[in-house]
Tab-separated table of C-alpha atoms in Angstrom:
chain	number	residue	atom	x	y	z
G	1	MET	CA	80.806	-10.049	44.452
G	2	VAL	CA	82.288	-9.082	47.566
G	3	THR	CA	84.420	-6.018	46.453
G	4	CYS	CA	87.929	-5.123	47.649
G	5	GLU	CA	86.797	-2.183	49.869
G	6	ALA	CA	84.267	-5.148	51.178
G	7	GLY	CA	87.509	-7.314	52.315
G	8	ILE	CA	88.964	-4.401	53.519
G	9	ALA	CA	86.052	-3.499	56.150
G	10	SER	CA	85.475	-7.194	56.881
G	11	VAL	CA	89.496	-7.392	57.944
G	12	GLN	CA	89.664	-4.034	59.634
G	13	GLN	CA	86.222	-5.484	62.051
G	14	ALA	CA	87.785	-8.529	62.633
G	15	ILE	CA	90.829	-6.919	64.122
G	16	LYS	CA	88.586	-5.045	65.616
G	17	ASP	CA	86.815	-7.963	67.404
G	18	ILE	CA	89.963	-9.831	68.429
G	19	ALA	CA	91.547	-6.876	70.308
G	20	ASP	CA	88.174	-6.703	72.578
G	21	GLY	CA	87.985	-10.572	72.996
G	22	ASN	CA	85.199	-12.135	70.610
G	23	PHE	CA	85.865	-14.109	67.444
G	24	VAL	CA	86.726	-14.735	64.381
G	25	ILE	CA	86.423	-17.043	61.999
G	26	VAL	CA	88.023	-17.527	59.025
G	27	ILE	CA	88.581	-19.127	55.891
G	28	ASP	CA	91.137	-21.071	54.234
G	29	ARG	CA	91.757	-20.832	50.590
G	30	GLU	CA	89.975	-23.710	48.292
G	31	SER	CA	92.752	-24.743	46.792
G	32	ARG	CA	93.715	-25.904	50.583
G	33	GLU	CA	92.056	-27.477	53.068
G	34	ASN	CA	88.902	-25.103	52.745
G	35	GLU	CA	87.316	-25.227	56.273
G	36	GLY	CA	86.991	-22.160	58.690
G	37	ASP	CA	88.578	-21.625	62.096
G	38	LEU	CA	87.712	-19.635	65.144
G	39	ILE	CA	90.015	-17.386	66.203
G	40	LEU	CA	90.213	-15.762	69.573
G	41	ALA	CA	93.124	-14.197	71.279
G	42	GLY	CA	95.085	-16.991	73.588
G	43	GLU	CA	95.127	-13.824	76.726
G	44	LYS	CA	91.569	-13.007	75.437
G	45	VAL	CA	90.196	-17.014	76.563
G	46	SER	CA	88.209	-17.589	79.817
G	47	ALA	CA	87.013	-21.175	80.476
G	48	GLU	CA	83.384	-20.023	79.374
G	49	LYS	CA	85.122	-19.109	75.505
G	50	MET	CA	87.147	-22.229	76.023
G	51	ALA	CA	83.923	-24.289	75.937
G	52	PHE	CA	82.168	-23.008	73.746
G	53	LEU	CA	84.774	-23.469	70.752
G	54	LEU	CA	84.934	-27.093	72.216
G	55	SER	CA	81.620	-27.521	71.084
G	56	HIS	CA	81.677	-26.386	67.627
G	57	THR	CA	85.045	-27.681	66.727
G	58	THR	CA	87.024	-30.477	66.314
G	59	GLY	CA	88.028	-30.148	70.167
G	60	ILE	CA	92.294	-29.850	68.298
G	61	VAL	CA	92.612	-26.651	70.295
G	62	CYS	CA	95.907	-24.857	68.079
G	63	ALA	CA	97.655	-21.848	69.003
G	64	SER	CA	100.067	-20.249	67.702
G	65	VAL	CA	103.090	-19.011	68.232
G	66	THR	CA	106.587	-17.528	66.489
G	67	ARG	CA	110.002	-19.626	66.395
G	68	GLU	CA	111.703	-17.162	69.184
G	69	GLN	CA	108.507	-18.068	71.338
G	70	ALA	CA	108.797	-22.043	70.149
G	71	ARG	CA	113.181	-22.439	70.959
G	72	VAL	CA	112.491	-20.522	74.523
G	73	LEU	CA	109.892	-22.486	75.387
G	74	ASP	CA	111.902	-26.125	74.479
G	75	LEU	CA	108.850	-26.944	71.671
G	76	PRO	CA	110.866	-28.945	69.788
G	77	ALA	CA	108.829	-29.863	66.282
G	78	MET	CA	106.644	-32.785	66.900
G	79	VAL	CA	107.895	-35.010	63.986
G	80	GLN	CA	111.381	-34.691	62.419
G	81	GLU	CA	110.004	-35.102	58.923
G	82	ASN	CA	106.923	-33.310	58.331
G	83	GLN	CA	105.317	-35.256	55.716
G	84	CYS	CA	102.162	-32.866	55.930
G	85	ALA	CA	100.424	-31.484	52.702
G	86	PHE	CA	100.672	-27.736	53.728
G	87	LYS	CA	103.680	-28.556	56.078
G	88	THR	CA	101.366	-27.059	59.183
G	89	ALA	CA	104.370	-27.214	62.027
G	90	PHE	CA	102.828	-28.569	64.841
G	91	THR	CA	105.519	-28.560	67.931
G	92	VAL	CA	105.034	-30.850	71.022
G	93	SER	CA	101.129	-30.664	72.714
G	94	VAL	CA	101.493	-29.566	76.582
G	95	ASP	CA	99.649	-28.863	79.304
G	96	ALA	CA	100.724	-26.956	81.495
G	97	SER	CA	102.586	-27.967	84.506
G	98	SER	CA	100.812	-26.790	87.390
G	99	GLY	CA	96.577	-25.649	88.390
G	100	ILE	CA	95.616	-28.221	85.978
G	101	THR	CA	94.172	-32.319	86.543
G	102	THR	CA	94.189	-34.346	83.554
G	103	GLY	CA	95.020	-31.205	81.163
G	104	VAL	CA	91.392	-32.385	78.699
G	105	SER	CA	88.985	-30.009	80.639
G	106	ALA	CA	87.608	-26.925	79.502
G	107	ALA	CA	89.465	-25.192	82.134
G	108	ASP	CA	92.567	-26.612	82.196
G	109	ARG	CA	93.381	-26.133	78.506
G	110	THR	CA	92.068	-22.119	79.746
G	111	ARG	CA	94.828	-22.469	81.449
G	112	THR	CA	97.330	-24.305	79.448
G	113	VAL	CA	96.609	-20.834	76.544
G	114	GLN	CA	97.089	-18.763	79.620
G	115	LEU	CA	100.369	-20.196	80.416
G	116	LEU	CA	101.439	-19.941	76.660
G	117	SER	CA	99.841	-16.576	76.588
G	118	ASP	CA	102.449	-15.010	79.751
G	119	PRO	CA	105.664	-13.588	78.577
G	120	THR	CA	107.142	-14.675	81.960
G	121	SER	CA	106.173	-18.674	80.817
G	122	ILE	CA	109.257	-20.410	81.114
G	123	SER	CA	109.647	-24.283	79.123
G	124	GLN	CA	108.954	-25.767	83.481
G	125	SER	CA	105.509	-23.719	82.934
G	126	PHE	CA	104.819	-27.048	80.931
G	127	VAL	CA	104.517	-30.842	80.387
G	128	ARG	CA	104.404	-33.237	77.517
G	129	PRO	CA	102.818	-33.697	75.796
G	130	GLY	CA	99.537	-32.497	76.254
G	131	HIS	CA	96.544	-31.139	75.412
G	132	VAL	CA	96.725	-27.959	73.467
G	133	PHE	CA	98.656	-28.094	69.925
G	134	PRO	CA	101.175	-24.996	69.736
G	135	LEU	CA	101.595	-24.354	66.383
G	136	VAL	CA	104.619	-22.023	65.074
G	137	SER	CA	104.397	-19.170	62.374
G	138	GLN	CA	106.258	-18.553	59.214
G	139	PRO	CA	107.755	-15.184	59.861
G	140	GLY	CA	105.634	-12.864	57.522
G	141	GLY	CA	102.570	-14.621	57.820
G	142	VAL	CA	100.065	-15.015	55.210
G	143	VAL	CA	101.436	-13.158	52.550
G	144	LYS	CA	104.417	-16.277	52.853
G	145	ARG	CA	102.319	-19.212	53.871
G	146	PRO	CA	98.589	-19.130	53.473
G	147	GLY	CA	97.229	-21.247	56.291
G	148	HIS	CA	95.352	-20.550	60.086
G	149	THR	CA	98.372	-20.096	61.672
G	150	GLU	CA	99.642	-17.269	60.023
G	151	ALA	CA	96.510	-15.750	59.974
G	152	SER	CA	95.791	-16.545	63.474
G	153	MET	CA	98.782	-14.377	64.382
G	154	ASP	CA	98.991	-11.520	61.480
G	155	LEU	CA	95.884	-10.613	63.188
G	156	MET	CA	96.831	-10.836	66.849
G	157	ARG	CA	99.734	-8.630	66.148
G	158	LEU	CA	96.883	-5.850	64.135
G	159	ALA	CA	95.508	-6.090	66.863
G	160	GLY	CA	98.081	-5.607	69.477
G	161	MET	CA	98.187	-8.546	71.134
G	162	TYR	CA	99.891	-11.010	72.782
G	163	PRO	CA	101.550	-13.145	69.989
G	164	CYS	CA	100.070	-16.225	70.017
G	165	GLY	CA	96.418	-16.916	69.207
G	166	ILE	CA	94.116	-20.232	69.993
G	167	PHE	CA	92.227	-21.498	66.870
G	168	ALA	CA	90.137	-24.491	65.795
G	169	GLU	CA	88.225	-26.489	63.176
G	170	LEU	CA	84.660	-26.108	62.633
G	171	VAL	CA	82.100	-28.717	61.718
G	172	ASN	CA	78.634	-29.345	61.944
G	173	ALA	CA	76.619	-31.501	64.461
G	174	ASP	CA	77.609	-34.625	63.362
G	175	HIS	CA	81.098	-33.132	63.222
G	176	SER	CA	81.763	-32.983	59.403
G	177	MET	CA	83.558	-30.497	58.295
G	178	MET	CA	81.700	-27.380	57.381
G	179	ARG	CA	81.824	-25.693	54.331
G	180	GLN	CA	80.755	-22.345	53.119
G	181	GLN	CA	77.596	-21.617	53.434
G	182	GLN	CA	77.538	-23.535	56.435
G	183	ILE	CA	80.007	-21.018	58.010
G	184	LEU	CA	78.033	-18.118	57.193
G	185	ASP	CA	75.068	-18.954	58.650
G	186	PHE	CA	77.445	-20.244	61.836
G	187	ALA	CA	78.424	-17.155	62.012
G	188	GLU	CA	75.207	-15.074	61.372
G	189	GLN	CA	73.435	-16.891	64.176
G	190	HIS	CA	76.547	-16.034	66.306
G	191	GLY	CA	77.052	-12.280	65.042
G	192	PHE	CA	81.298	-13.398	64.135
G	193	THR	CA	82.928	-11.602	61.412
G	194	VAL	CA	83.875	-13.533	58.444
G	195	ILE	CA	87.181	-13.061	56.546
G	196	THR	CA	89.421	-15.089	53.827
G	197	VAL	CA	92.973	-15.369	54.535
G	198	ASP	CA	92.659	-13.574	50.885
G	199	ASP	CA	91.600	-11.411	51.985
G	200	LEU	CA	93.324	-10.480	55.572
G	201	ILE	CA	96.757	-10.533	52.225
G	202	THR	CA	94.990	-8.493	50.423
G	203	TYR	CA	94.952	-6.471	53.826
G	204	ARG	CA	98.775	-6.962	54.327
G	205	TRP	CA	99.406	-5.961	50.968
G	206	THR	CA	97.578	-2.953	51.341
G	207	PHE	CA	98.432	-1.152	54.016
G	208	ASP	CA	101.951	-2.946	54.981
G	209	SER	CA	105.635	-2.346	53.833
G	210	LEU	CA	107.033	-5.175	52.358
G	211	VAL	CA	109.396	-3.999	50.050
G	212	GLU	CA	112.596	-1.548	50.632
G	213	HIS	CA	114.244	0.247	48.290
G	214	VAL	CA	117.856	-1.430	48.394
G	215	SER	CA	119.332	0.998	45.106
G	216	SER	CA	118.923	2.982	41.298
G	217	ALA	CA	120.833	3.903	38.423
G	218	ARG	CA	121.284	4.558	34.983
G	219	ILE	CA	120.512	1.819	32.239
G	220	PRO	CA	121.707	2.290	28.423
G	221	THR	CA	119.455	-0.551	26.452
G	222	LYS	CA	119.050	-1.318	22.844
G	223	TYR	CA	115.721	0.753	23.196
G	224	GLY	CA	117.819	3.953	24.387
G	225	GLU	CA	117.987	4.619	28.156
G	226	PHE	CA	115.999	3.977	31.158
G	227	PHE	CA	116.544	3.845	35.192
G	228	ILE	CA	116.471	0.238	36.917
G	229	HIS	CA	115.047	0.383	40.906
G	230	VAL	CA	116.196	-2.128	43.128
G	231	TYR	CA	113.948	-3.319	45.520
G	232	LYS	CA	113.969	-6.481	47.622
G	233	SER	CA	111.491	-8.259	49.206
G	234	ILE	CA	111.389	-8.201	53.487
G	235	ILE	CA	109.036	-11.031	53.071
G	236	ASP	CA	112.076	-13.725	51.599
G	237	GLY	CA	114.604	-11.448	50.430
G	238	THR	CA	113.729	-12.001	47.204
G	239	GLU	CA	115.438	-8.885	45.241
G	240	HIS	CA	113.087	-7.950	42.157
G	241	PHE	CA	113.547	-3.935	39.903
G	242	ALA	CA	111.683	-2.144	37.887
G	243	LEU	CA	112.456	-0.463	34.456
G	244	VAL	CA	111.394	3.112	34.193
G	245	LYS	CA	111.364	5.407	31.176
G	246	GLY	CA	110.865	8.955	31.514
G	247	ASP	CA	109.657	11.131	34.365
G	248	ILE	CA	106.287	8.876	36.013
G	249	ARG	CA	105.668	10.587	39.291
G	250	GLU	CA	102.452	11.698	39.624
G	251	GLN	CA	101.922	10.937	36.024
G	252	GLU	CA	98.375	9.154	34.140
G	253	SER	CA	98.212	6.434	31.569
G	254	VAL	CA	101.577	5.061	32.396
G	255	PRO	CA	102.253	2.247	30.027
G	256	VAL	CA	102.712	-0.631	32.736
G	257	ARG	CA	103.769	-4.261	32.005
G	258	VAL	CA	104.497	-6.772	35.197
G	259	HIS	CA	106.712	-9.482	33.957
G	260	SER	CA	107.508	-12.835	35.464
G	261	GLU	CA	111.477	-14.124	35.311
G	262	CYS	CA	111.670	-16.364	32.684
G	263	LEU	CA	114.773	-17.221	32.242
G	264	THR	CA	115.220	-19.819	29.757
G	265	GLY	CA	112.932	-17.023	27.545
G	266	ASP	CA	114.422	-13.715	28.465
G	267	VAL	CA	118.118	-15.161	28.211
G	268	LEU	CA	118.360	-17.718	26.512
G	269	GLY	CA	115.481	-17.141	23.750
G	270	SER	CA	112.877	-20.296	24.570
G	271	CYS	CA	110.919	-20.296	21.312
G	272	ARG	CA	108.871	-22.981	23.939
G	273	CYS	CA	106.721	-19.673	26.035
G	274	ASP	CA	106.997	-16.058	24.348
G	275	CYS	CA	108.432	-14.407	27.204
G	276	GLY	CA	111.493	-13.288	25.906
G	277	ALA	CA	108.928	-11.786	23.201
G	278	GLN	CA	106.295	-10.164	25.647
G	279	LEU	CA	109.945	-8.406	27.729
G	280	ASP	CA	111.338	-7.597	24.493
G	281	MET	CA	107.957	-5.863	22.921
G	282	ALA	CA	107.131	-4.238	26.763
G	283	MET	CA	110.824	-2.519	26.654
G	284	ARG	CA	110.679	-1.559	22.458
G	285	TYR	CA	106.920	-0.283	22.941
G	286	ILE	CA	107.625	1.997	26.060
G	287	ALA	CA	111.041	3.461	24.493
G	288	GLU	CA	108.498	4.660	21.165
G	289	GLN	CA	106.084	6.180	24.192
G	290	GLY	CA	108.785	7.514	26.077
G	291	LEU	CA	106.872	6.894	29.713
G	292	GLY	CA	106.650	3.025	31.075
G	293	VAL	CA	107.681	1.213	33.745
G	294	ILE	CA	108.103	-2.556	33.600
G	295	VAL	CA	108.184	-4.485	36.926
G	296	TYR	CA	110.173	-7.716	36.501
G	297	LEU	CA	109.580	-9.992	39.604
G	298	ARG	CA	111.824	-12.686	39.925
G	299	GLY	CA	111.254	-15.779	41.655
G	300	GLN	CA	108.240	-16.542	38.986
G	301	GLU	CA	109.388	-19.341	37.042
G	302	GLY	CA	106.878	-21.732	35.506
G	303	ARG	CA	104.077	-19.694	37.059
G	304	GLY	CA	106.144	-19.779	40.567
G	305	ILE	CA	106.966	-23.853	41.191
G	306	GLY	CA	110.726	-22.856	40.493
G	307	PHE	CA	112.909	-22.913	38.119
G	308	GLY	CA	113.828	-27.165	38.507
G	309	HIS	CA	110.252	-28.120	38.594
G	310	LYS	CA	109.487	-25.608	35.131
G	311	ILE	CA	112.530	-28.323	32.713
G	312	GLN	CA	110.694	-31.200	34.366
G	313	ALA	CA	106.914	-29.924	32.994
G	314	TYR	CA	109.178	-29.137	30.073
G	315	ALA	CA	109.558	-33.005	29.573
G	316	LEU	CA	106.149	-33.890	30.409
G	317	GLN	CA	105.034	-31.248	27.883
G	318	ASP	CA	107.446	-33.608	25.157
G	319	LEU	CA	105.307	-36.544	26.331
G	320	GLY	CA	102.253	-35.219	25.534
G	321	TYR	CA	101.099	-32.850	28.728
G	322	ASP	CA	100.027	-29.768	28.022
G	323	THR	CA	101.533	-26.748	30.431
G	324	VAL	CA	98.463	-26.590	33.215
G	325	GLU	CA	98.500	-30.531	32.978
G	326	ALA	CA	102.480	-30.690	33.347
G	327	ASN	CA	102.397	-28.510	36.682
G	328	LEU	CA	99.203	-30.484	38.076
G	329	GLN	CA	101.349	-33.769	36.766
G	330	LEU	CA	103.583	-31.940	39.023
G	331	SER	CA	101.234	-31.408	41.778
G	332	PHE	CA	101.491	-27.930	42.211
G	333	PRO	CA	98.894	-24.941	41.559
G	334	ILE	CA	98.564	-24.074	37.424
G	335	ASP	CA	99.014	-19.991	38.098
G	336	ALA	CA	100.851	-19.933	41.919
G	337	ARG	CA	101.848	-16.573	41.181
G	338	GLU	CA	100.686	-13.513	43.304
G	339	TYR	CA	101.270	-9.972	42.778
G	340	GLY	CA	101.644	-7.930	46.152
G	341	VAL	CA	105.109	-7.396	45.116
G	342	ALA	CA	104.313	-5.368	42.352
G	343	ALA	CA	101.487	-3.079	43.481
G	344	GLN	CA	104.540	-2.332	46.551
G	345	ILE	CA	106.952	-1.675	43.139
G	346	LEU	CA	104.475	0.517	41.300
G	347	LYS	CA	102.946	2.944	44.501
G	348	ASP	CA	107.061	2.921	45.826
G	349	LEU	CA	107.169	5.151	41.911
G	350	ARG	CA	103.969	6.995	43.154
G	351	LEU	CA	102.419	6.038	39.218
G	352	THR	CA	98.565	7.808	39.584
G	353	SER	CA	96.894	5.354	36.847
G	354	VAL	CA	98.778	3.509	34.766
G	355	ARG	CA	97.340	1.981	31.022
G	356	LEU	CA	98.577	-2.314	31.587
G	357	ILE	CA	100.512	-4.226	29.071
G	358	THR	CA	98.735	-8.278	29.723
G	359	HIS	CA	97.096	-10.967	28.066
G	360	ASN	CA	96.474	-11.821	31.108
G	361	PRO	CA	92.787	-11.817	33.165
G	362	LYS	CA	94.506	-13.062	37.184
G	363	LYS	CA	97.282	-10.424	36.605
G	364	PHE	CA	95.075	-7.545	35.642
G	365	PHE	CA	92.557	-8.387	38.104
G	366	GLU	CA	94.531	-8.775	41.244
G	367	LEU	CA	96.351	-5.891	40.782
G	368	GLN	CA	93.091	-3.462	40.921
G	369	ARG	CA	92.288	-5.829	44.375
G	370	LEU	CA	95.951	-4.592	45.434
G	371	GLY	CA	94.771	-0.693	44.626
G	372	ILE	CA	96.471	-0.123	41.595
G	373	HIS	CA	94.182	1.944	39.779
G	374	ILE	CA	94.148	0.256	36.123
G	375	LEU	CA	92.637	2.420	32.937
G	376	ASP	CA	93.042	0.406	30.307
G	377	ARG	CA	95.218	-2.845	28.478
G	378	ILE	CA	97.419	-2.312	26.175
G	379	VAL	CA	97.346	-4.958	23.833
G	380	LEU	CA	101.134	-6.117	22.266
G	381	PRO	CA	101.988	-9.014	19.410
G	382	VAL	CA	102.227	-12.208	20.009
G	383	ILE	CA	104.467	-14.192	18.835
G	384	VAL	CA	103.299	-18.001	17.714
G	385	SER	CA	105.707	-20.623	16.520
G	386	SER	CA	104.953	-24.021	16.103
G	387	GLU	CA	106.969	-24.305	19.181
G	388	ASN	CA	105.125	-22.309	21.277
G	389	GLU	CA	101.138	-22.917	19.621
G	390	ARG	CA	100.014	-25.540	22.075
G	391	TYR	CA	101.101	-23.257	25.261
G	392	LEU	CA	99.201	-20.088	23.497
G	393	ARG	CA	96.418	-22.037	23.058
G	394	THR	CA	96.270	-23.356	25.960
G	395	LYS	CA	96.427	-20.562	28.209
G	396	LYS	CA	93.798	-19.409	26.610
G	397	ASP	CA	91.496	-22.033	26.986
G	398	ARG	CA	91.827	-23.668	29.520
G	399	MET	CA	93.932	-20.181	31.455
G	400	GLY	CA	91.180	-17.739	30.137
G	401	HIS	CA	94.027	-15.535	28.879
G	402	TRP	CA	93.071	-12.569	26.525
G	403	LEU	CA	94.249	-14.046	23.165
G	404	ASN	CA	92.520	-14.402	19.770
G	405	PHE	CA	93.612	-17.379	17.277
G	406	PRO	CA	94.212	-17.588	14.595
G	407	VAL	CA	95.171	-14.060	14.090
G	408	LEU	CA	97.437	-12.668	11.355
G	409	ASN	CA	98.226	-9.308	10.522
G	410	GLU	CA	94.453	-8.860	12.350
G	411	SER	CA	94.797	-4.688	13.024
G	412	GLU	CA	96.613	-2.276	10.975
G	413	ASP	CA	98.199	-0.835	14.641
G	414	GLU	CA	101.081	-3.711	14.888
G	415	TYR	CA	100.345	-2.973	18.388
G	416	GLU	CA	97.469	-5.223	18.078
G	417	THR	CA	98.421	-8.281	16.084
G	418	VAL	CA	98.780	-11.769	16.770
G	419	GLU	CA	101.588	-12.563	14.688
G	420	ARG	CA	103.460	-15.702	13.082
G	421	THR	CA	106.518	-16.479	13.135
G	422	SER	CA	109.162	-19.527	12.052
G	423	CYS	CA	111.572	-19.253	15.262
G	424	CYS	CA	112.680	-22.223	16.034
């Protein structure tokens, strides 16, 4: 198993390699393209390096650019309606307008990339179409969109390079796509550093400041007085908040609940899920302890698919699909949530270590991977009803949640039981 520390060390080496003008390899998520790309800083390209790139890849040479670069260089979208599954933002292809022949040779494509990497280039520096394919990187990089375009741009920024990286997909001798073991063998043969997109995401959540504190105030609740601290993501502008009980600064073993927004459960009292009950019990538990934090992550409806799509999933569940099948039927991941914002909020609150209130192993291990020191897990009751029992069993059986069924008053400790209710 590759540790978080190993992943961060690999990213640090990759950043150095990019700055030194060497290739690095970035492997995409298995759920996306599941491919490895050779990446090089555009300003470090040479005809020799371009020839190597062309010899070991598909030969489709892409160049990451920013939105501003695309505007200045007059690089409109290749098509008006992007039908690509991953919305890869191709612009019109380009060749250098001078200093080349047909544009397709290694030397010619090197010249084109050099112009894309030159801050003095203008629209007239290029002809269209051509043999190099600029791709517009999403602001926010891999945290916003976990693709090779954004990985390339993030590596350029972290290495202090001009924001233009070139990349192409690795292939075998028969031009089939290289997969993980083949990529690792190729990297070892040539001495290239290999990282994953997820390594880069973890690195950015660990070292970049991606949330900002907005405001704080006292907030009286039915469970007593808390303080609310509002944070804004600088990636997408979404506002999240932390409810804090007691003086948590530099404290150890602080009870923490990281809660994903669920309007139907938290506000409307829906019995389809246990979200509202989890939030309510976490507030009650923390109030009784006199110390704790609830981080409320907005924009995570339906395990990250959005409110409207969650309601579509509900309709599918009424037709017999379970909560996992419904997401997949709508072409969404089973669980699209990520917890980088929560980790940064907890770090800003200056907690030394936490006891996490959760049944969700993905949340537990991802927060650990993002540098949160979790001492142990607090188990609060699971409220089971006729409406949500199938949902809860699906979470246990198909998503690996730490739930025990059937349980009724299993423990004398009310915070370690699964409760059954007549709700709904």
